Tab-separated table of C-alpha atoms in Angstrom:
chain	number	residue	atom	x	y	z
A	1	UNK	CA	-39.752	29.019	52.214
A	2	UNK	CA	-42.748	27.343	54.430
A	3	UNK	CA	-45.140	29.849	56.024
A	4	UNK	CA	-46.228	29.583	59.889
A	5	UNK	CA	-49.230	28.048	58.949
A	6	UNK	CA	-47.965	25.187	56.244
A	7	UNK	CA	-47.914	22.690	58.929
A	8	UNK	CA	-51.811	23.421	59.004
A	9	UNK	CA	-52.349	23.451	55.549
A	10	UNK	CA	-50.327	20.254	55.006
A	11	UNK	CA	-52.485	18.560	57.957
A	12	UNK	CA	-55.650	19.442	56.227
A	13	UNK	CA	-54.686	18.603	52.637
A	14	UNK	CA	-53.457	15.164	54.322
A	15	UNK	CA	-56.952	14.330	56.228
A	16	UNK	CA	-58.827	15.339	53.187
A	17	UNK	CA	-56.921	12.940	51.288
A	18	UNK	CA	-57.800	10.283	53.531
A	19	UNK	CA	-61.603	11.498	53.499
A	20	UNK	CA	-61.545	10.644	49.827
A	21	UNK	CA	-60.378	7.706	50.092
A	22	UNK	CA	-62.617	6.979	52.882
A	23	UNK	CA	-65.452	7.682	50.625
A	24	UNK	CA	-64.297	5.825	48.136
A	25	UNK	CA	-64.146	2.627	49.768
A	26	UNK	CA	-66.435	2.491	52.454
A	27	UNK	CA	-68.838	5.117	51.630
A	28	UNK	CA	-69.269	3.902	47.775
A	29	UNK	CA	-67.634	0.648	47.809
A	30	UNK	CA	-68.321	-1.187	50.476
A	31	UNK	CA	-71.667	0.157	51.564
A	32	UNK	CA	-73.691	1.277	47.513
A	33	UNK	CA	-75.154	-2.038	47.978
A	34	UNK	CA	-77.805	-1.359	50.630
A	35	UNK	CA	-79.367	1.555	47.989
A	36	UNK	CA	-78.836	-0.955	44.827
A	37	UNK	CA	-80.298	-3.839	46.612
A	38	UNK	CA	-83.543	-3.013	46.104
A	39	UNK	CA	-83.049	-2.793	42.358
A	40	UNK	CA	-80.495	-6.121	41.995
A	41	UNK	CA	-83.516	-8.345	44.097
A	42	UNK	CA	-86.322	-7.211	41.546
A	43	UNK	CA	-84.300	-7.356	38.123
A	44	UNK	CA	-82.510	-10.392	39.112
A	45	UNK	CA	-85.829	-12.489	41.575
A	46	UNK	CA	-83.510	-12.379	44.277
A	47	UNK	CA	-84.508	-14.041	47.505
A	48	UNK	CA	-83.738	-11.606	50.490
A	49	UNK	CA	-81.982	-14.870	52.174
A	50	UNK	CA	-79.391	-14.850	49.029
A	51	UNK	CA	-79.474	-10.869	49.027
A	52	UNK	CA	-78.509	-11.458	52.875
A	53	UNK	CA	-75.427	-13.591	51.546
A	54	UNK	CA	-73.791	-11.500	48.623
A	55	UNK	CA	-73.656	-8.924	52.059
A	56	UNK	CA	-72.403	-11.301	54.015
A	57	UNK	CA	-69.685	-12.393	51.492
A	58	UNK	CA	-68.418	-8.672	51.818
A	59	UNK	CA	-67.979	-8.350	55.353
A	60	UNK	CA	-66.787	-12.303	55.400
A	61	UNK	CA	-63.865	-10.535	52.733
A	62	UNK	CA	-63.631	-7.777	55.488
A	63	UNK	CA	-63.041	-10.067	58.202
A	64	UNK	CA	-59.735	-12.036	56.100
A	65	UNK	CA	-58.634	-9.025	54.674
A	66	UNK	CA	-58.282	-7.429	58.745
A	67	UNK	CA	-56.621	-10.650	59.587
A	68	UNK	CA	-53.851	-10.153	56.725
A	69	UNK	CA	-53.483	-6.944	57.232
A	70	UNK	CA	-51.747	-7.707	60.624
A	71	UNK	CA	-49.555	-9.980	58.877
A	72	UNK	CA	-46.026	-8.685	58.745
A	73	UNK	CA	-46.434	-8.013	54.878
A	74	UNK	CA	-42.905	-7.113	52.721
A	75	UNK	CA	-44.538	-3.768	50.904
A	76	UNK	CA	-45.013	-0.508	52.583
A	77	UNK	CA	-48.216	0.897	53.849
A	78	UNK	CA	-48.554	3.694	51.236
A	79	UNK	CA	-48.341	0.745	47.915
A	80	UNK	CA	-50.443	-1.284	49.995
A	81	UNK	CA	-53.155	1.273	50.671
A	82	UNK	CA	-53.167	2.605	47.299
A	83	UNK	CA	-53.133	-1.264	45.738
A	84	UNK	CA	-56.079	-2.083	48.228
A	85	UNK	CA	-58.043	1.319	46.515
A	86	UNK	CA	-57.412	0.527	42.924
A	87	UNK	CA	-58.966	-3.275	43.541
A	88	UNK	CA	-61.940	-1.481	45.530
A	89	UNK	CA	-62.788	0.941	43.015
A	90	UNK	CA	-62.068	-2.077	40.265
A	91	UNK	CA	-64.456	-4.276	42.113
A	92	UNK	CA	-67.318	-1.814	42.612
A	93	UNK	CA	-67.197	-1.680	38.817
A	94	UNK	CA	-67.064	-5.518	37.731
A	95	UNK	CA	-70.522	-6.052	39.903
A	96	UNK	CA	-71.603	-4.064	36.574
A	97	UNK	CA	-69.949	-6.793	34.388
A	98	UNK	CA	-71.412	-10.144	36.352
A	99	UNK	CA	-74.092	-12.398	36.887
A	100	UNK	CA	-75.671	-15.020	38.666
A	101	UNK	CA	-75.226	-15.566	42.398
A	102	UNK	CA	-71.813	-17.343	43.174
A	103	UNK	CA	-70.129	-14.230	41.108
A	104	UNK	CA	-71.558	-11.600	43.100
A	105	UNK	CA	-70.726	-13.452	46.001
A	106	UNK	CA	-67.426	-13.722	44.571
A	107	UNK	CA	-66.945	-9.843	43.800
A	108	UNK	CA	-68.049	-9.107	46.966
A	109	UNK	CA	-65.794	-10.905	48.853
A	110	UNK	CA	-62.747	-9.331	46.829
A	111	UNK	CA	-63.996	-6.201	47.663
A	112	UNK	CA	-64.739	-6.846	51.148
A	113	UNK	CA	-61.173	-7.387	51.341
A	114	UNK	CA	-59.815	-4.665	49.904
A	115	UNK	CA	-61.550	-1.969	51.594
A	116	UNK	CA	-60.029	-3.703	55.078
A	117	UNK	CA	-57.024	-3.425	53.728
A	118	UNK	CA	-57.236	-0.084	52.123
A	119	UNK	CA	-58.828	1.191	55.743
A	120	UNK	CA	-56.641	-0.301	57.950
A	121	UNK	CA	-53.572	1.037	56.072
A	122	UNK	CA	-54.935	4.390	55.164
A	123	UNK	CA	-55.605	5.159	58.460
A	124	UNK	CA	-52.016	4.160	59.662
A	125	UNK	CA	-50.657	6.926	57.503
A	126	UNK	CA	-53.412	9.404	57.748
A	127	UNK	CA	-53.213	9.141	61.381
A	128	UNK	CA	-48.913	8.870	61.554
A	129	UNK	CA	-49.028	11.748	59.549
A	130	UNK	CA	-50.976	13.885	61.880
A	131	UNK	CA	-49.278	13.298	64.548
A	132	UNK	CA	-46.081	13.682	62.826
A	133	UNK	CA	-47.711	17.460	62.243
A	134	UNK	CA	-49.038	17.179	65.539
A	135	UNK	CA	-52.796	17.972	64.235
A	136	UNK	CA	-54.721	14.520	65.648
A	137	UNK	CA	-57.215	16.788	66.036
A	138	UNK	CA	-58.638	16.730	62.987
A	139	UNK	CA	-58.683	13.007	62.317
A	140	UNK	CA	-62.757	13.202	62.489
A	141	UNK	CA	-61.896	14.315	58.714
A	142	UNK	CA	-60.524	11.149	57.731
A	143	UNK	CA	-63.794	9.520	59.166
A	144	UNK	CA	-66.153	11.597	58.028
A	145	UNK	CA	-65.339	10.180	54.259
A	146	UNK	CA	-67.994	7.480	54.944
A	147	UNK	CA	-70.830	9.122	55.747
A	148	UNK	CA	-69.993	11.785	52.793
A	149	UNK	CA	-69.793	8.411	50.514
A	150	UNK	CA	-72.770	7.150	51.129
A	151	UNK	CA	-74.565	10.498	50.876
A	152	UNK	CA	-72.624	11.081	47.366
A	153	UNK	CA	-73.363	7.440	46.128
A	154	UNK	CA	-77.573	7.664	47.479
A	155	UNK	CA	-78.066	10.911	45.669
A	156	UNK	CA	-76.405	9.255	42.631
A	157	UNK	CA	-78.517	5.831	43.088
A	158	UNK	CA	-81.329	7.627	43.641
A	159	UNK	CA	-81.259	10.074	40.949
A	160	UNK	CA	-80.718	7.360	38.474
A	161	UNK	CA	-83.479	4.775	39.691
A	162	UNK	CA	-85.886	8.415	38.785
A	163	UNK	CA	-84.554	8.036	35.077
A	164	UNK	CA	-85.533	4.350	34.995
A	165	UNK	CA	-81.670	3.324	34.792
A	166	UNK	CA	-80.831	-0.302	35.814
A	167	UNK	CA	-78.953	-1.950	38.903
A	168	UNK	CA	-75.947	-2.340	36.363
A	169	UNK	CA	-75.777	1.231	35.615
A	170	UNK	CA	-75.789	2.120	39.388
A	171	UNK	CA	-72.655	0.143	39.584
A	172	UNK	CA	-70.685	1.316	36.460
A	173	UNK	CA	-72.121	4.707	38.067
A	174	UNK	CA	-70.545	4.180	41.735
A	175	UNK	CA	-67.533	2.970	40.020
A	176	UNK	CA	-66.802	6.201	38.085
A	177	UNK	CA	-67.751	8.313	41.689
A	178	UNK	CA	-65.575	5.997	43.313
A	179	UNK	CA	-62.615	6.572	40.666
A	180	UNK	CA	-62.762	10.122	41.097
A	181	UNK	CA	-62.655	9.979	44.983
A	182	UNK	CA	-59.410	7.668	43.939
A	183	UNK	CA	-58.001	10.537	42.390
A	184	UNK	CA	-57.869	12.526	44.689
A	185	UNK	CA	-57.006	10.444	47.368
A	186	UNK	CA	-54.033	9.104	45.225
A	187	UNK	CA	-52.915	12.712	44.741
A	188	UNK	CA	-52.735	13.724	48.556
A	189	UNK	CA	-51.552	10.432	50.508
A	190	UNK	CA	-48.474	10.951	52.117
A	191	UNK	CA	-45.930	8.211	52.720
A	192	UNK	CA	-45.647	6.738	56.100
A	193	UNK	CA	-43.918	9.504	58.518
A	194	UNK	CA	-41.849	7.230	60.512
A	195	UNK	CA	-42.560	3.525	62.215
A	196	UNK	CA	-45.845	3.547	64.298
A	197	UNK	CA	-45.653	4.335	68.271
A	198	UNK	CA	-46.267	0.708	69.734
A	199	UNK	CA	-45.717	1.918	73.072
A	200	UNK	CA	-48.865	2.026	75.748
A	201	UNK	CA	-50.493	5.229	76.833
A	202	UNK	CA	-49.032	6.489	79.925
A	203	UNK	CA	-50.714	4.497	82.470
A	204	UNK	CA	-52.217	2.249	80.610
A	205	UNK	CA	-52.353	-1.560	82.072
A	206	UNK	CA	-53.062	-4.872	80.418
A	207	UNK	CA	-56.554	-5.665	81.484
A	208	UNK	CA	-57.392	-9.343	79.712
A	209	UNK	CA	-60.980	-9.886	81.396
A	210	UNK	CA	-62.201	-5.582	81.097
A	211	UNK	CA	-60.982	-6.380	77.143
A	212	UNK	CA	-62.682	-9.919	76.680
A	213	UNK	CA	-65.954	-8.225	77.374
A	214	UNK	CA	-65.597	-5.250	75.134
A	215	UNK	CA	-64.605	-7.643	72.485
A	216	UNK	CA	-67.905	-9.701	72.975
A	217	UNK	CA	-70.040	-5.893	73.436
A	218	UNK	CA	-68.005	-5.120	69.847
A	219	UNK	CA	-69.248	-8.264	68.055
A	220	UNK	CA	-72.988	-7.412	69.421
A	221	UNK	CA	-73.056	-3.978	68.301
A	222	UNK	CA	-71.748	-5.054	64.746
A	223	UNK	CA	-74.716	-7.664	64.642
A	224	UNK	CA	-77.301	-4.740	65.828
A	225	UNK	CA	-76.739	-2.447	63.521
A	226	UNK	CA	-75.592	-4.215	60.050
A	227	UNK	CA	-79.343	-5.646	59.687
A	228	UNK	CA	-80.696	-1.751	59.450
A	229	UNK	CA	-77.543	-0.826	57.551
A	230	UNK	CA	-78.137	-3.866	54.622
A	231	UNK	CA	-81.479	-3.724	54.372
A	232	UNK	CA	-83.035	-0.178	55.157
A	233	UNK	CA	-83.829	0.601	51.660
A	234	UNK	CA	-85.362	-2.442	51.256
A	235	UNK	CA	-87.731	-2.151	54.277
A	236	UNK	CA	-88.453	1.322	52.817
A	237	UNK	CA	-89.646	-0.167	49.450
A	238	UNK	CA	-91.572	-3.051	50.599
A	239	UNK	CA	-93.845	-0.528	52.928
A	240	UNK	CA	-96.332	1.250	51.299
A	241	UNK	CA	-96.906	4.139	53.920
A	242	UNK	CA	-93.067	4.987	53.698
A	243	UNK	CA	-92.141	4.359	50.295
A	244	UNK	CA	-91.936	7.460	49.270
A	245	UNK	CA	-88.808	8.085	51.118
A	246	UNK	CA	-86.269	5.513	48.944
A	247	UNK	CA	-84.622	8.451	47.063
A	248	UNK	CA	-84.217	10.039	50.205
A	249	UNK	CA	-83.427	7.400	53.322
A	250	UNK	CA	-79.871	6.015	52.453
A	251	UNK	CA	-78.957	9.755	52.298
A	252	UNK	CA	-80.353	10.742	55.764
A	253	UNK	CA	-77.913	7.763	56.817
A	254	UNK	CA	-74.971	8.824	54.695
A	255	UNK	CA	-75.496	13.040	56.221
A	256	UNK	CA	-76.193	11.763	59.588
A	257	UNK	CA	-72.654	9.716	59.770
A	258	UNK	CA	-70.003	12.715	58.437
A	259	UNK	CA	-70.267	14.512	61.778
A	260	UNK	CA	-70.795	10.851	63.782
A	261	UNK	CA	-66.916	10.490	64.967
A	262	UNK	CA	-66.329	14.229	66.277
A	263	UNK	CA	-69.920	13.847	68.140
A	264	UNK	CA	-69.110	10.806	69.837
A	265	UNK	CA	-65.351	11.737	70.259
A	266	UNK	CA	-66.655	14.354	72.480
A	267	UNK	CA	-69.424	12.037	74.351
A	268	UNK	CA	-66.282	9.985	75.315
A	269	UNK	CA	-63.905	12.967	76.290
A	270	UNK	CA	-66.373	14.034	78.448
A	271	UNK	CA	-68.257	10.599	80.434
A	272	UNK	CA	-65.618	7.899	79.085
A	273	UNK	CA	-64.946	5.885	75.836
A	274	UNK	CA	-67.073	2.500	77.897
A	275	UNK	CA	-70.128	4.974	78.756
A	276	UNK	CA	-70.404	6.737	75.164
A	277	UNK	CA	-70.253	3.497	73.752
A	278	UNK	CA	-72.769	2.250	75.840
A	279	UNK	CA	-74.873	4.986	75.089
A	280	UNK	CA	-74.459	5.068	71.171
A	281	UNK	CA	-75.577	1.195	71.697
A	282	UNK	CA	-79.084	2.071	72.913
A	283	UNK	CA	-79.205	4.430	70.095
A	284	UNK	CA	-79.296	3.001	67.567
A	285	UNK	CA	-80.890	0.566	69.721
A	286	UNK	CA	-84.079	2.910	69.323
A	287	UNK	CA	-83.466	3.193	65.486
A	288	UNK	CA	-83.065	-0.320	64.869
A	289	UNK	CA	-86.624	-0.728	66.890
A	290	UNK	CA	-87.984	2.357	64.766
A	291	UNK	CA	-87.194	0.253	61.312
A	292	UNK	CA	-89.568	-2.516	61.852
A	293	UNK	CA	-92.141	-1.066	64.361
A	294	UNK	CA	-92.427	2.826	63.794
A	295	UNK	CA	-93.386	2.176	59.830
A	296	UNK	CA	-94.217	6.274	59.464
A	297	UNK	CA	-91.928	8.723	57.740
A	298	UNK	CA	-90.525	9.664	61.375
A	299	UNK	CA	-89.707	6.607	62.248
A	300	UNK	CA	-87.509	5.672	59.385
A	301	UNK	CA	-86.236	9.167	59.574
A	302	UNK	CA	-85.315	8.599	63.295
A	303	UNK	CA	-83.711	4.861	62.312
A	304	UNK	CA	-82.059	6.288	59.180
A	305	UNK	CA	-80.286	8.984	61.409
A	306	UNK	CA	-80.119	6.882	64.507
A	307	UNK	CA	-78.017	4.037	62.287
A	308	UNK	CA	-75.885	7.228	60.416
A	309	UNK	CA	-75.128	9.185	63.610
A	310	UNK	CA	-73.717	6.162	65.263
A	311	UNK	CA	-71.946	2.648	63.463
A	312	UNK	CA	-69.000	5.074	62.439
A	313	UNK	CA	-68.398	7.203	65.654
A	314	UNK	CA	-69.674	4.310	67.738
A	315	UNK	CA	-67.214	1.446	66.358
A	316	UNK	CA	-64.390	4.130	66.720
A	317	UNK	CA	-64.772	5.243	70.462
A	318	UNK	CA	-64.963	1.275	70.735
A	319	UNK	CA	-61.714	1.002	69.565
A	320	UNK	CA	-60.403	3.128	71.525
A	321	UNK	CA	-62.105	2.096	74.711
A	322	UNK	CA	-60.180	-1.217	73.793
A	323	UNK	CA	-56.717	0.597	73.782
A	324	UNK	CA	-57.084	1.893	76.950
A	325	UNK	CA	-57.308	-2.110	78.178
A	326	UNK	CA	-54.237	-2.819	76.607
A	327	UNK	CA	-50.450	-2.438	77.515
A	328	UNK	CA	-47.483	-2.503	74.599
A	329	UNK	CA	-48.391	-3.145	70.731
A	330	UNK	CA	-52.394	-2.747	70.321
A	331	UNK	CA	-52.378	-4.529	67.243
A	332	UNK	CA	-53.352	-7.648	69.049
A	333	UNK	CA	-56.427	-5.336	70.699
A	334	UNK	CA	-57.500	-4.254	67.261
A	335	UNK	CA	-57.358	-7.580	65.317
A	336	UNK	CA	-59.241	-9.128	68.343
A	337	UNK	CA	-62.029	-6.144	68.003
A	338	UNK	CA	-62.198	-6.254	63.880
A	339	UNK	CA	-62.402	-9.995	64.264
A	340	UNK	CA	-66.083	-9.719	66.684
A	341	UNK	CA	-67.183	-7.044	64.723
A	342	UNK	CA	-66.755	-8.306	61.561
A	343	UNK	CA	-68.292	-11.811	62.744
A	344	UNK	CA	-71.115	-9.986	64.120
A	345	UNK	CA	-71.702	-8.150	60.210
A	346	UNK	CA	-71.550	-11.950	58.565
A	347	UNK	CA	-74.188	-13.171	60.578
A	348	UNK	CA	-76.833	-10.287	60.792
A	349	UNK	CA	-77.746	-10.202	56.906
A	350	UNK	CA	-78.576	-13.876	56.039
A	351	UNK	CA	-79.822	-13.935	59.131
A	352	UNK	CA	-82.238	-11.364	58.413
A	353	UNK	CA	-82.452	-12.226	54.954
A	354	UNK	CA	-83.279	-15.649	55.782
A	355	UNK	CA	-85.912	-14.888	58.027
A	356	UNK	CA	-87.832	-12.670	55.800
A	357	UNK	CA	-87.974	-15.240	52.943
A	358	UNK	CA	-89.757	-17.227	56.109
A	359	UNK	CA	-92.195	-14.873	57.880
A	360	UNK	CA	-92.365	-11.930	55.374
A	361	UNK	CA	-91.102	-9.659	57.711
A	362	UNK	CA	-87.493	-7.797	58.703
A	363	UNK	CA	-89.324	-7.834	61.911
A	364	UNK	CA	-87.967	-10.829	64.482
A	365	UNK	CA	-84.395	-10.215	63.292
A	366	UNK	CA	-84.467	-6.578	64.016
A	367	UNK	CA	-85.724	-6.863	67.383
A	368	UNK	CA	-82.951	-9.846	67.492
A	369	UNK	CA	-80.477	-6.804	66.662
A	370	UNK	CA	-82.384	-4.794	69.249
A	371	UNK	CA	-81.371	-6.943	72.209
A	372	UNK	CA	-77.576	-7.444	71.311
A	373	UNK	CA	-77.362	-3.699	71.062
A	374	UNK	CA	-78.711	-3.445	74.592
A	375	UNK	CA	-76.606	-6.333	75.747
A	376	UNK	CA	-73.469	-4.880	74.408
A	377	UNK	CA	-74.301	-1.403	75.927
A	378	UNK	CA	-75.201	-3.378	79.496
A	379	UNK	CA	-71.291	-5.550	79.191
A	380	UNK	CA	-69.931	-1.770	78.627
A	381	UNK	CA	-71.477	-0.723	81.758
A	382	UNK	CA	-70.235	-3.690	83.669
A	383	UNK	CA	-66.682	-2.933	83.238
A	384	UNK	CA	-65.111	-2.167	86.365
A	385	UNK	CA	-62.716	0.680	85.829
């Protein structure tokens, strides 16, 4: 016989599921390599331009694994999802297992595309299943996963460059953290509660041109703040006045992002989803600029938690800035928004990586990232309501 509060309890067992496998996947998977970089480009004599490209090969995976996703596929979300985490946790571990360039780039891809797959899905059900309970509420859960993986997966990293291990024993490492998060996550997904509402928010009207421009913003904001995210650590190692703070900057990021969605959730409740996103922009606007030219332990403090306390919250009150411009299925909405973003995230690390191999400095292509950030936040602003 249920209790009165079983609905509750199911709800929270259900969003802690999906901030498992949140963690496992984007926290761990997809986002280990900016702490192991470091490591891989001085075992291996890495340039940072091919560095820059084993990144870009995951996000390049992220973009066709989006795309696919919206495919009308025969299996159901829940084998999907959990098919999408076994090949992301699998992945994280081969990177232990290969060598030379075109493999990594290889790997990464793979796992670039499972972790779109595994989010995109994972959050269908998470987020079907509270409603279903009618607990939406606590969705932030789900989200918070990242940031808690990439606070997990720095401590480990860190802990175990101290010891003297190796970049292949980080990844066997993040592949037996990730596993465990798998566990868990595999334990308390539900199956999907019922088809997905397709139907438009009442009120909501088609507004092509208002949702062209937040596409474009979208795209910008993923090119301003994936340079930071690749290549913090690195910075951070290469600068002798802040070096001190590798064990401790990836985890700054990682703590700063858990809380990021329910901040900025409640920034958009109360000025608008287009304003808070504008304003998360110049954020991390200032950490971005903090990265290359505030080289002190404040200023990568203030970049590490500028980058942390926005990319997750910030691309989600994007998205939903973008439903609000939309009428019927969103789908269309979504793939249009992953598609900019995920562009944006190719470009910015052998971009960046490219350009330090050239001038010695992460320098020109921050600042770069510095003035699409602003631009987005400015085409957010110019949206006429």
């Amino acid at each position: 016989m249920e209790t009165s509060d079983s609905p509750r309890k199911r709800a929270f067992l259900v969003a802690f599921g999906g901030l498992a496998a949140m963690a496992a996947i984007m926290g761990v998977g997809r986002f280990v390599y900016t702490p192991i970089l470091p490591v891989m480009v001085e075992a291996l004599g890495l340039t940072q331009a091919q560095a820059g490209l084993i990144a870009s090969a995951n996000y390049l995976g992220y973009l066709a694994g989006a795309l696919a996703a919206m495919l009308n596929l025969p299996a159901g979300k829940r084998s999907l999802f959990l098919g999408a985490l076994f090949v992301s946790v699998a992945t994280t571990g081969l990177m232990a297992a290969v060598g030379g360039l075109p493999a990594f780039i290889g790997v990464r891809f793979v796992a670039g595309f499972a972790s779109a797959f595994a989010f995109i899905f994972g959050a269908s059900l998470v987020v079907e299943r509270l409603a279903a309970l009618n607990r939406t509420g606590i969705v932030w859960i789900f989200f918070a996963g990242i940031g808690l993986g990439i606070a997990a997966s720095a401590a480990m990293v860190a802990g175990l460059n101290a010891q003297g291990f190796g970049w292949r024993a980080m990844w066997v490492a993040s592949c037996v953290l990730s596993a465990l998060a798998l566990v868990v996550a595999v334990a308390l997904t539900p199956a999907a509660s019922g088809p997905a509402e397709r139907q438009a928010a009442p009120g909501a009207r088609a507004q092509p041109g208002a949702l062209a421009t937040i596409v474009v913003a979208y795209g910008l904001f993923g090119f301003g703040y994936v340079i930071t995210a690749t290549f913090i650590v690195a910075i951070v190692r290469t600068t002798a006045e802040v070096r001190g703070l590798e064990p401790y900057v990836w985890a700054v990021v990682g703590l700063s992002a858990a809380p990021s969605v329910l901040v900025w959730n409640a920034v958009a409740g109360r000025i608008g989803p287009l304003r808070a996103f504008a304003l998360g922009s110049l954020v991390e606007a200032v950490g971005v600029a903090a990265s290359v030219l505030w080289l002190t332990p404040a200023g990568i403090i203030l970049a590490a938690a500028a980058l942390g306390g926005t990319f997750v919250g910030v691309t989600a009150v994007g998205l939903m800035a973008a439903r609000l411009m939309t009428s019927g299925d969103p789908r269309r909405a979504v793939a249009l928004m992953t598609v900019a973003f995920a562009l944006g995230q190719i470009v910015g690390p052998f971009v960046a990586g490219y350009v330090y191999d050239r001038t010695g400095s992460f320098a020109p292509s921050s600042l770069a990232a510095v003035g699409a950030l602003v631009a987005a936040a400015a085409l957010a602003l110019a949206i006429r309501r």
